[in-house]
Amino acid sequence: MSSSTHHPAYVHHFENLSEQKEAATFGMWVFIAQEVLFFGGLFAAYAIYRNLHPEAFYFGSHHLNIPLGAANTAVLIFSSLTMALAVHAAALGKRQQIVGWLLATVFLGSVFLGVKVVEYKEKFDHHLVPGASFQAGQLGMAEHIADPVLRGKAERASQIYFSLYFSMTGLHALHMIIGVPLILWIAARAWLGQFGPEYHSPVEIIGLYWHFVDIIWIFLFPLLYLIPKPH
Amino acid sequence: MTDHAAAADHAEAHEHAHPHIVPVRTYILVFLALMVGTAITVGASYVDFGHSYLNNLVALLIAFTKATLVVLFFMHVKYSSKVTQLAVGSGFAFLVILFFFTFADYLTRGWLGTPGS
Amino acid sequence: MQTEVVKGNEEAVPGNGLDRENYINAKHGIWSWLLTTDHKRIAILYLVSITLMFFMGGAFAAGVRLELMTPKGDLVDSDAYNKLFTMHGIVMVFFFLIPSIPAVLGNFLLPIMIGAKDLAFPKINLLSWYFYIVGVAVFLVACLFGGVETGWTFYTPYSTAFSHTNVILAALGIFIAGFSSILTGLNFIVTIHKMRAPGLTWFRLPLFVWAHYATSLIQILGTPVVAVTILMVAVERLLKLGLFDPALGGDPILFQHLFWFYSHPAVYIMILPGMGVMSELITAFTRKRVFGYEFIAISSLAIAVVGFLVWGHHMFVSGQSTYAGMVFSALSFLVAIPSAVKVFNWSATLYKGSVSWESPMMYAIGFIGLFTIGGLTGLFLAAMGLDIHMHDTYFVVAHFHYIMVGGAIFAYLGGIHFWWPKITGRLYPEYWARVAAVLVFAGFNLTFFPQFVVGYLGMPRRYHAYPEEFQVLNVLSTAGASLLGIAYLIPMVYLTWSLFAGKKAPANPWGAKGLEWTIQSPPTTFNFDHQPVVTEEAYAYAEGHDTSHDAAPPAAPVRA
Amino acid sequence: MWSFPLFPEQASTLASKVDALYFFLIAISVFFSILIAALVLTLAIKYRRRSEDEKPVPIHGSLLLELTWTLIPAGIVLVLFVWSAEVYFSAVRVPKNAIEITAVGKRWMWKVQHMTGKREINELHVPVGVPVKVTLTSEDVIHSFFIPAFRVKKDAVPGRYNTMWFEATKIGKYHLFCAEYCGTKHSGMIGTVYVMEPDAYQAWLGGEQAGASLASVGEKLFTDLACITCHRGDSGARGPDLAGLFGKPVKLANGETVTADESYLRESIVTPSAKIVEGYQPIMPTFQGLLSEEQLLQLVAYIQTMKAEVKDEAGAAAPAPAVGAPAAAPSPGAR
Ligand code: HEA
Ligand code: HEA
Ligand code: CUA
Ligand SMILES: [Cu+2]
């Protein structure tokens, strides 16, 4: 106990460093549980609306760029790996490796965000952003839905699909945008040699956060991009 | 990149807070599994399983598997304490509640022919 | 606390820490408060801000009641009236009652009760207060620029497409304050799991802690859903997304599902901490271990979990499916049972106790009665067939005020009085406290009982003007509200006065059990000089023929 | 002077059922409230502290008691649930022989239409002893149709149709409230329900029908909105001739054929671009947002009568256009 209460990172109100570390990790998990429900609200809205307007979602999804989405999924999974390796390196106290893997994670995260920007721009150019300038006409429903009344319904509802698309991916991107500076901060601390086998909670909990953001995308990708034709 | 023996050594010397250091090989395997999963998801979306429900089911099953892999290995839940597993589980359980009861409304609306039809 | 006479503070009181170092005099200056990470100081920050919000919400309520004296809408115009009740509801729910007991009493006491020096994440605790204050500020800006008038429920599409008031700002204020609530819950959960003193097993925890554990669960798992929902409303208004716009195929009822998924469990955020306070009060003022400890502890969890399964009872006439309605109705009845278990166990605790009628106990006894009435009228509403008639009438208004004012606020006031000596190191004048308790009780019943009657008669809520035959009952209600308003001011006066002139409090003025009573009043910054070790169950009062209990106080080292 | 009622009138078949449940709940509540109040007060007085060092008797629990006060309330709520669900079902299950009325909520009024097309605002005339089904929707926000004397209430939700029913049992005048907050004049959105003898109701229905028929209002709209400029019915018109259109197949520009029913007409007016008639340009402006649901009903009714004018054949066409309501409105409830 005495050794761990003399570590520079130790905060007095914990009994010892290991209690402190457990609290930090557990705290992050509780936070993630909270995040699950935060995204959950949107996922529930998605599920209900997709159930009410299957056609709209199908045609809407066909205007997403599947290759880009798939590539981005790979990038993000890769970044999860580099993050896991950073935590691994921290547990072993390999300073340069921690920094290296963290920077790799930041790089991959930025690639992901960059691709996202390209995708968003496409939507803007095609007037697929909900609001006054939204044009459902080019979703190509005309050739497929014979009944004009149904088609009208689907075309209107396709705005809901894109609203959800932007809300969900936007919120996800926001989480990454918050994550990147956090990782940089952790990398800087690692560079200063603040982490080692004794203590590397910050690396670990930021890692948890990053993996969670990855998981959200694992669901977003098939749900938004790969919608099968309803029948 | 890391050699195993050192990792194991270290884990022992260390106090119980970190009961387990996952070997790098596990990480790589998980990573590969995730990549394969992604590929299958994309591939499966071009296959018509006869009914769109089946397509959805396949996509979701793969997503759940991938998420579980990340949670268990990348996030170390496999090696974590019971409380942590409880926290993970409860987040998910309450999400299920949200879905279940909301759909309980939407899917049964037509039954009596009362509201909405 | 037997005497009301207040003498000078000359003589030293054992266990009083006002002249020694304590958390209040440990540091000085405004920044030592605004940047503090001491859970006790943060509790004080909350106490001050929440009290302000209470009186603000009360002032809005006064406006509502004054308007309703006469059937015609003659005091303010209808837009102003709609803003009054909306802002009353929002302030009272989101900025007063939800943070009240957890953020003030919970913050102050929870670490002490489990023998810790602080919460697990003191900085996050401070951050949560800042979230709260920024949320309040944003909401106040919304009020200054014309207010909101959507009702506290923000139903779509009224809130998204029709209201011309500051919905976005108000929603943002609530959104931000929501994170304050989430972070408080997170801190509590981690603290309770990881920082209990040696020997303090789960079933030795004070019931106050159990109640806060259950509350935190709801805060963490419910609040994010309403946060994202309210965010959707704001964004939809801003960018015309159309998520709830029926013209595009959006469904306004989906909003209600998402809203009530949180907001029903939220009512248990408001009452569970009060129930925790109740358990402490009842045991302390009967000097007896609580009856059925395990049942009270587990029922808190049961309420928290089952409380998540009943939200559709707010939507029986919305067009929700009949079958879903039935499920929600059945589960709503079910959630009444753990509440009933608590009520009966508290009552049974009195049996063969040593009951003293000091003011906190008066609030506690008031709580039992009023919560019972409030809860039982909840059963009327959970009965689908009846709710068709009662939904959105004053019966509902009376129901929730009975629980939220008669229940939660009574518990809050009882708790504030009970722990006041610990928090401030001063005693308050007991005589005035009893007068206030009686007046609050009388004023409360006069205000809200008539509303049950007028509600069943069919008077809809949120009505600025109403048919004449409802007037007599409304006048009674307004009269009661005036009494109630005055009664609330009395504690403000004597509690403030006691800060300067009250008698010094000893470490344990009530002879109560619990770690918080073993340390000096007010406590030092780190609460304990030595890590306390717990060897006994909670509420181990010295009781009659069972001599084994007489032996010793809890093994915590007593200071002073 | 002041009337000072303490209990609402019972004026529907449902009222007595609801009230019976109400009284049962009151009985339970009074019983438990008094039980608990008496228990707490007697105990608190009987065992009040008489000396500082008295010791309470250690009684810390009893499984038997716990079970008692878990199971008895559980039994009671079970009864309550079954009973209240039963009442609820009788409130939602519409009898087959109900006459139909539609009510549209609009800030801040109730617009009611009877089967014959007879309309009224903030008033509702119904016959006594006859089940009445009300189909509800809204033009803007959610409202709620509430008649306390009948113990009925249902939300009027935009974009979908909710139904409710009642059977009045007593002739008289009753309050009709809007119970869901809907903005500034929510409390002004009130009306009166008149329960009349069936004969009187029939007479009232017939009374002024000719004067205010849907179609005639629609005809005026057709001119006012300048529909007539394009749909003139001569060869130079820019839009198709609408006379005789109703009920006929229409060939569309994309080769499909649809039948011109009410939904089609409504759709044509609201979103003309959704389907273009063969041989015409998509120049018709959309009237979405410019027309109320009511006005749409009127226009549709008028276009239906245009058929009768041209082809003077037996009136096998549509019945009274008022009720039944357009199936074209987006109806998320329909799964
Ligand atoms: C702290 C707040 C709080 C609490 C604890 C509760 C508790 C309960 N509430 Fe309440 N409720 C509100 C606050 C609260 N409510 C608010 C704010 C609204 C209105 C929201 C709005 O629209 O603005 C509302 C509205 C509301 C409705 C919707 C009404 C409508 O709009 O049509 C319903 C319907 O079921 C309901 C039911 C219940 C039930 C069954 C309980 C139960 O948990 C009560 C359980 C307690 C008891 C039953 C008493 C103790 C028992 C005994 C002493 C023994 C005897 C027991 C039996 C025989 C079972 N509430
Ligand atoms: C914690 C929650 C809480 C609390 C404490 C209160 C407290 C009070 N409430 Fe509130 N109320 C709600 C939560 C709460 N309410 C909610 C959620 C709604 C629904 C809103 C909606 O429909 O959207 C509501 C709605 C509501 C209505 C219905 C409005 C309507 O539907 O049109 C009424 C009407 O009587 C009312 C009255 C009161 C009164 C008289 C008090 C009293 O207890 C307040 C007493 C306090 C004071 C009066 C202030 C202190 C004294 C002074 C500042 C001195 C000066 C004053 C006088 C001399 C009178 N409330
Ligand atoms: Cu319409 Cu309230
Ligand atoms: Cu509720």
Short mmCIF file of N, CA, C and O in Angstrom, two decimals, chain D residues 57 117 191:
data_model
loop_
_atom_site.label_atom_id
_atom_site.label_comp_id
_atom_site.label_asym_id
_atom_site.label_seq_id
_atom_site.Cartn_x
_atom_site.Cartn_y
_atom_site.Cartn_z
N VAL D 57 -37.85 -1.38 22.07
CA VAL D 57 -37.80 -2.83 22.01
C VAL D 57 -37.32 -3.25 20.62
O VAL D 57 -37.80 -2.74 19.62
N GLY D 117 -72.76 15.58 -43.96
CA GLY D 117 -71.95 16.70 -44.41
C GLY D 117 -72.24 17.94 -43.61
O GLY D 117 -71.59 18.96 -43.76
N GLY D 191 -66.22 23.82 -26.19
CA GLY D 191 -67.48 23.89 -26.90
C GLY D 191 -68.58 23.26 -26.07
O GLY D 191 -68.40 22.98 -24.88
#
